[in-house]
Coordinates of C-alpha atoms and ligand atoms in Angstrom, one line a residue:
M29 CA 21.8 76.7 23.8
H30 CA 24.4 74.9 25.8
N31 CA 26.5 76.8 28.3
S32 CA 29.7 74.6 27.6
I33 CA 30.6 71.2 26.3
I34 CA 29.9 69.9 29.7
D35 CA 26.2 70.2 29.1
C36 CA 26.6 68.0 26.1
I37 CA 27.6 64.9 28.2
G38 CA 24.7 62.4 28.7
N39 CA 21.2 62.5 27.4
T40 CA 22.2 60.2 24.6
P41 CA 19.9 58.7 22.3
L42 CA 18.7 55.1 22.5
I43 CA 18.8 53.4 19.2
R44 CA 16.8 50.4 18.1
L45 CA 19.2 47.5 16.8
N46 CA 17.0 46.6 13.9
R47 CA 18.3 43.3 12.7
L48 CA 18.6 41.7 16.2
S49 CA 15.3 43.2 17.2
D50 CA 13.6 41.5 14.3
E51 CA 15.3 38.3 14.5
T52 CA 14.5 37.8 18.4
G53 CA 11.1 39.4 18.6
C54 CA 12.5 41.6 21.2
E55 CA 13.2 45.3 21.3
I56 CA 16.9 45.5 21.6
L57 CA 18.1 49.0 22.2
G58 CA 21.5 50.5 22.4
K59 CA 22.3 53.7 24.5
A60 CA 24.7 55.6 22.0
E61 CA 27.4 56.6 24.7
F62 CA 29.8 57.1 21.8
M63 CA 28.0 60.3 20.9
N64 CA 29.3 61.9 24.2
P65 CA 31.6 64.9 23.3
G66 CA 34.8 62.8 24.2
G67 CA 33.5 59.8 22.3
S68 CA 32.7 57.5 24.9
V69 CA 30.6 56.3 28.0
K70 CA 33.7 57.6 30.1
D71 CA 32.8 61.4 29.8
R72 CA 30.0 60.6 32.4
A73 CA 32.4 59.0 35.0
A74 CA 34.9 62.0 34.5
L75 CA 32.1 64.7 35.0
G76 CA 30.9 62.7 38.0
M77 CA 34.2 62.4 39.8
I78 CA 35.3 65.9 39.1
R79 CA 32.0 67.4 40.0
A80 CA 32.2 65.4 43.4
A81 CA 35.9 66.5 43.9
M82 CA 34.9 70.2 43.4
A83 CA 32.1 69.8 45.9
S84 CA 34.2 68.2 48.5
G85 CA 37.0 70.6 48.1
E86 CA 39.5 68.1 47.0
L87 CA 39.7 69.7 43.6
R88 CA 40.5 73.6 44.0
P89 CA 40.8 76.2 41.3
G90 CA 44.3 75.7 39.6
G91 CA 44.3 72.1 40.5
T92 CA 45.8 69.2 38.3
I93 CA 43.7 66.0 37.8
V94 CA 46.2 63.0 38.0
E95 CA 45.0 59.5 36.7
G96 CA 46.4 56.3 35.8
T97 CA 44.3 55.2 32.6
A98 CA 44.9 53.8 29.5
G99 CA 42.2 55.1 27.3
N100 CA 38.6 56.7 27.5
T101 CA 38.7 57.9 31.0
G102 CA 41.8 60.0 30.1
I103 CA 40.0 61.7 27.2
G104 CA 37.1 62.5 29.4
L105 CA 39.1 63.8 32.2
A106 CA 41.1 65.9 29.8
L107 CA 38.0 67.3 28.2
V108 CA 35.9 68.1 31.2
G109 CA 39.2 69.5 33.1
N110 CA 39.9 71.8 30.1
A111 CA 36.4 73.0 30.1
L112 CA 36.3 73.7 34.0
G113 CA 39.8 75.1 34.2
F114 CA 42.0 72.1 35.3
R115 CA 45.0 70.6 33.9
S116 CA 45.3 66.9 33.6
L117 CA 48.2 64.4 33.9
I118 CA 47.7 60.9 32.6
V119 CA 49.8 58.1 33.5
M120 CA 49.9 55.2 31.2
P121 CA 51.9 52.0 30.3
D122 CA 54.2 52.6 27.4
N123 CA 52.9 49.6 25.3
Q124 CA 49.7 51.4 24.6
S125 CA 49.1 52.2 20.8
K126 CA 50.3 55.4 19.5
G127 CA 47.0 56.4 18.5
K128 CA 45.7 56.6 22.1
I129 CA 48.9 58.5 23.2
N130 CA 48.3 61.0 20.5
T131 CA 44.6 61.3 21.1
L132 CA 45.2 62.2 24.8
R133 CA 47.9 64.7 24.0
A134 CA 45.6 66.2 21.4
H135 CA 43.0 66.5 24.1
G136 CA 45.7 68.8 26.1
A137 CA 46.6 66.1 28.7
E138 CA 50.2 65.7 29.8
V139 CA 50.9 62.1 29.2
R140 CA 53.6 60.2 31.5
L141 CA 54.6 56.8 29.9
I142 CA 56.0 54.1 32.3
P143 CA 56.9 50.5 31.8
P144 CA 53.9 48.1 32.1
V145 CA 53.7 45.8 35.2
P146 CA 51.2 43.7 37.0
Y147 CA 48.5 45.4 39.2
K148 CA 50.1 43.9 42.5
N149 CA 53.3 45.6 41.7
P150 CA 53.5 49.2 43.4
E151 CA 55.0 50.5 40.0
H152 CA 51.7 49.7 38.1
F153 CA 50.4 53.0 36.4
V154 CA 47.3 53.2 38.8
H155 CA 49.4 53.1 42.1
T156 CA 52.0 55.5 40.4
S157 CA 49.4 58.1 39.5
G158 CA 48.1 58.0 43.1
R159 CA 51.7 58.4 44.2
I160 CA 52.4 61.4 42.0
A161 CA 49.2 63.0 43.2
A162 CA 50.2 62.4 46.8
E163 CA 53.6 63.8 46.2
M164 CA 52.2 66.9 44.5
N165 CA 49.7 67.4 47.5
A166 CA 52.5 67.0 50.0
E167 CA 54.4 69.8 48.3
N168 CA 51.5 72.1 47.7
A169 CA 48.3 71.2 49.5
N170 CA 45.2 70.6 47.2
S171 CA 47.2 71.0 43.9
A172 CA 46.4 67.5 42.8
F173 CA 43.4 65.3 42.7
W174 CA 43.4 61.5 42.1
P175 CA 40.0 60.5 40.7
N176 CA 41.0 56.7 41.3
Q177 CA 38.0 55.7 39.0
F178 CA 37.9 52.0 40.1
E179 CA 37.3 52.8 43.6
N180 CA 35.7 56.2 43.5
L181 CA 31.8 55.7 43.9
A182 CA 31.3 59.3 42.3
N183 CA 31.6 57.0 39.0
R184 CA 28.8 54.7 39.8
D185 CA 26.8 57.4 41.3
F186 CA 26.8 59.6 38.2
H187 CA 25.5 56.6 36.3
E188 CA 22.8 56.0 38.8
Q189 CA 21.8 59.7 38.5
T190 CA 22.0 59.9 34.8
T191 CA 22.3 56.9 32.5
G192 CA 19.9 54.7 34.5
P193 CA 17.0 57.3 34.9
E194 CA 17.6 58.0 31.2
I195 CA 17.1 54.6 30.2
W196 CA 13.8 54.3 32.2
E197 CA 12.4 57.5 30.9
Q198 CA 13.4 56.6 27.1
T199 CA 11.7 53.2 27.5
E200 CA 8.8 54.9 29.5
G201 CA 9.6 52.2 32.1
R202 CA 9.2 49.2 29.8
V203 CA 12.7 48.0 30.1
D204 CA 12.9 44.2 31.0
G205 CA 16.6 44.0 31.1
F206 CA 20.1 45.7 30.9
V207 CA 23.2 44.2 30.1
C208 CA 27.0 45.3 29.7
S209 CA 30.4 44.7 30.4
V210 CA 32.5 45.9 33.3
G211 CA 35.8 47.8 33.5
T212 CA 35.4 49.9 36.6
G213 CA 31.9 48.6 37.1
G214 CA 30.6 52.1 37.3
T215 CA 28.2 51.7 34.5
L216 CA 26.7 48.2 35.5
S217 CA 26.5 48.9 38.9
G218 CA 25.0 52.5 38.7
V219 CA 22.4 51.6 36.0
G220 CA 21.6 48.4 37.7
R221 CA 20.9 50.2 40.9
A222 CA 18.7 53.0 39.3
L223 CA 16.6 50.4 37.2
K224 CA 16.2 48.0 40.2
A225 CA 15.0 51.0 42.3
R226 CA 12.3 51.7 39.8
N227 CA 11.3 48.0 39.2
P228 CA 13.1 45.0 41.2
D229 CA 11.9 42.6 38.3
I230 CA 14.3 44.2 35.8
K231 CA 17.1 41.6 34.9
I232 CA 20.7 43.0 35.1
A233 CA 23.2 40.9 33.3
L234 CA 27.0 41.2 32.9
S235 CA 28.8 40.3 29.6
D236 CA 32.4 39.7 30.4
P237 CA 35.3 39.3 27.9
G238 CA 37.9 36.5 27.7
G239 CA 40.7 37.2 30.1
S240 CA 38.4 38.7 32.8
A241 CA 37.8 37.0 36.1
L242 CA 34.5 38.3 36.9
H243 CA 32.2 35.9 34.9
H244 CA 33.7 33.0 36.9
Y245 CA 33.2 34.8 40.0
F246 CA 29.5 35.6 39.5
A247 CA 28.9 32.1 38.0
H248 CA 31.2 30.0 40.6
G249 CA 32.1 32.3 43.4
E250 CA 35.9 32.4 42.6
L251 CA 38.0 35.0 40.9
K252 CA 39.5 33.2 38.0
S253 CA 40.7 34.8 34.9
V254 CA 39.6 32.5 31.8
G255 CA 40.7 32.8 28.2
T256 CA 41.8 35.9 26.2
S257 CA 40.4 38.7 24.3
I258 CA 41.4 41.5 22.0
T259 CA 38.9 44.1 23.5
E260 CA 40.1 46.9 25.5
G261 CA 38.7 48.8 28.6
I262 CA 36.8 46.0 29.9
G263 CA 37.3 42.9 32.1
N264 CA 38.7 43.0 35.5
S265 CA 40.7 40.6 37.8
R266 CA 39.2 42.1 41.1
I267 CA 35.9 43.3 42.7
T268 CA 36.3 47.1 42.7
A269 CA 34.5 49.3 45.1
N270 CA 32.1 50.4 42.1
L271 CA 31.4 46.7 41.3
E272 CA 30.7 45.5 44.7
S273 CA 27.2 47.0 44.9
A274 CA 26.2 45.8 41.4
P275 CA 22.9 43.9 41.5
I276 CA 23.8 41.3 39.0
D277 CA 21.3 38.5 38.1
I278 CA 23.0 36.7 35.4
S279 CA 26.4 36.6 33.7
W280 CA 28.0 35.3 30.7
Q281 CA 31.5 35.1 29.2
I282 CA 31.3 36.3 25.6
P283 CA 34.1 35.0 23.4
D284 CA 35.9 37.3 20.9
S285 CA 34.5 34.6 18.2
E286 CA 31.1 36.1 18.7
A287 CA 31.9 39.6 19.7
I288 CA 34.2 40.8 16.8
P289 CA 31.8 39.5 14.2
M290 CA 29.1 41.4 16.0
V291 CA 31.2 44.6 15.6
Y292 CA 31.3 44.0 11.8
S293 CA 27.7 43.2 11.6
L294 CA 26.6 46.5 13.6
I295 CA 28.6 48.4 11.0
R296 CA 27.2 46.8 7.8
D297 CA 23.5 46.0 9.1
E298 CA 23.0 49.1 11.3
G299 CA 25.5 51.8 10.3
L300 CA 26.8 51.7 13.8
V301 CA 30.8 51.9 13.8
L302 CA 31.5 50.8 17.3
G303 CA 34.5 49.6 19.4
S304 CA 35.0 46.0 20.5
S305 CA 33.4 46.4 24.1
S306 CA 30.1 47.2 22.3
G307 CA 30.4 44.0 20.5
I308 CA 30.6 42.2 23.8
N309 CA 27.5 44.1 25.1
V310 CA 25.4 43.4 22.0
V311 CA 26.2 39.8 22.1
G312 CA 25.1 40.0 25.8
A313 CA 21.9 41.8 24.7
L314 CA 21.2 39.0 22.2
R315 CA 21.6 36.3 24.9
L316 CA 19.3 38.0 27.4
A317 CA 16.7 38.4 24.6
Q318 CA 16.9 34.8 23.9
D319 CA 16.7 34.0 27.6
L320 CA 13.7 36.2 28.3
G321 CA 11.9 35.3 25.1
P322 CA 10.0 37.4 22.5
G323 CA 8.2 40.6 23.6
H324 CA 10.8 42.0 26.0
T325 CA 12.8 45.2 25.9
I326 CA 16.4 44.8 26.4
V327 CA 19.0 47.8 26.6
T328 CA 22.7 47.8 26.4
L329 CA 25.5 50.3 25.9
L330 CA 27.1 51.4 22.7
C331 CA 30.4 52.7 24.5
D332 CA 32.7 54.1 21.8
S333 CA 33.8 54.1 18.3
A334 CA 35.5 51.7 16.2
T335 CA 37.9 54.3 15.0
R336 CA 39.6 54.3 18.3
Y337 CA 40.8 50.7 17.5
M338 CA 41.5 50.5 13.7
E339 CA 45.1 48.9 14.2
R340 CA 43.2 46.0 15.7
L341 CA 39.7 45.7 14.3
F342 CA 40.9 46.1 10.7
N343 CA 44.4 44.6 10.6
A344 CA 44.0 41.3 8.8
E345 CA 47.4 40.0 10.2
Y346 CA 46.7 40.9 13.7
L347 CA 43.2 39.3 13.5
Q348 CA 44.7 36.2 12.1
S349 CA 47.1 35.9 15.0
Q350 CA 44.1 35.9 17.4
G351 CA 42.0 33.4 15.3
L352 CA 39.8 36.1 14.0
S353 CA 39.2 37.4 10.4
L354 CA 38.2 40.7 8.5
P355 CA 34.6 40.5 7.4
T356 CA 34.0 39.5 3.7
W357 CA 32.9 43.0 2.9
Y358 CA 36.0 44.8 3.8
Q359 CA 38.2 46.0 0.9
P360 CA 41.9 46.3 2.1
Ligands
LIG20 N1 33.7 50.1 27.2 C1 34.8 51.0 27.0 C2 35.2 51.1 25.7 C3 35.5 51.5 28.1 O1 36.7 52.2 27.9 C4 35.0 51.3 29.5 C5 35.7 51.8 30.7 N2 37.1 51.5 30.8 C6 34.0 50.4 29.7 C7 33.2 50.0 28.3 C8 33.5 49.9 30.9 O2 32.9 50.8 31.6 P1 33.0 51.0 33.2 O3 34.4 51.3 33.6 O4 31.9 51.8 33.7 O5 32.7 49.5 33.8

């Protein structure tokens, strides 16, 4: 029996991706983070940051969690907050899909929409959320907690304590490589550190989408945004505190022209209905398998479900505008 929904976060299954494993002669395994109760890997970060703030006294009974996020983290924070007796206020840009806004509201979060501006502008939704929390705390001490997921190391630490060790145990220590994309960097850094601590020979790889500056940074030493992508929740233009300590050996930029067809193939060949960041991750796993050669075990993350991105992933007009197309099996 579980004592609350909180106990259902983590301990996700590791699933063999059969077509790619058979084609490469490697074991290519996906950690099913979409099976977390909030439907994504970000339930872990939410729980890690909330637990740390409760332990430090930053988050007290009756407190409100205030975060700037456009997606999965907000859902995780609202869900964990509800289960532990905290309200949540999510600040997001007003150009986000109605689906995301409605999903957050359905999870009981108060959603505040503000105009989208670049990160360096103080009116950016992340800075605005920090300011709102600070104002609430100035008025009423400890009434608000700002998780600040990009810079809060409780995000990385939770992956280091749970996701990484789970992968080690589920593969009985036979993992040779781990690859995933980066939003905050909490997942790659936390899992990478946990695996390297157990076996420093395990290769840790970054699969970066178009539009992100991170691949260029790890390959050439300079933050430079290259290309574009329809993926959401991944890529970054800066090195966050969570990413700083990531033990990265290899990096690739994965184009949408490979990642999106991979999303459709996972649906049709494996019965796995996953979002676009999982497509980037699985193409990364394929590249790592090809690099290491047959006989190796590669793990990646299956972050969330395709159902969160229907307006993009199954919209012929939108796909065409991005130089992409629906799979031949899709019946509109
Ligand atoms: N995939 C999805 C769908 C996400 O929402 C996120 C987080 N924004 C990530 C991957 C990246 O995870 P992290 O923040 O741990 O780097």
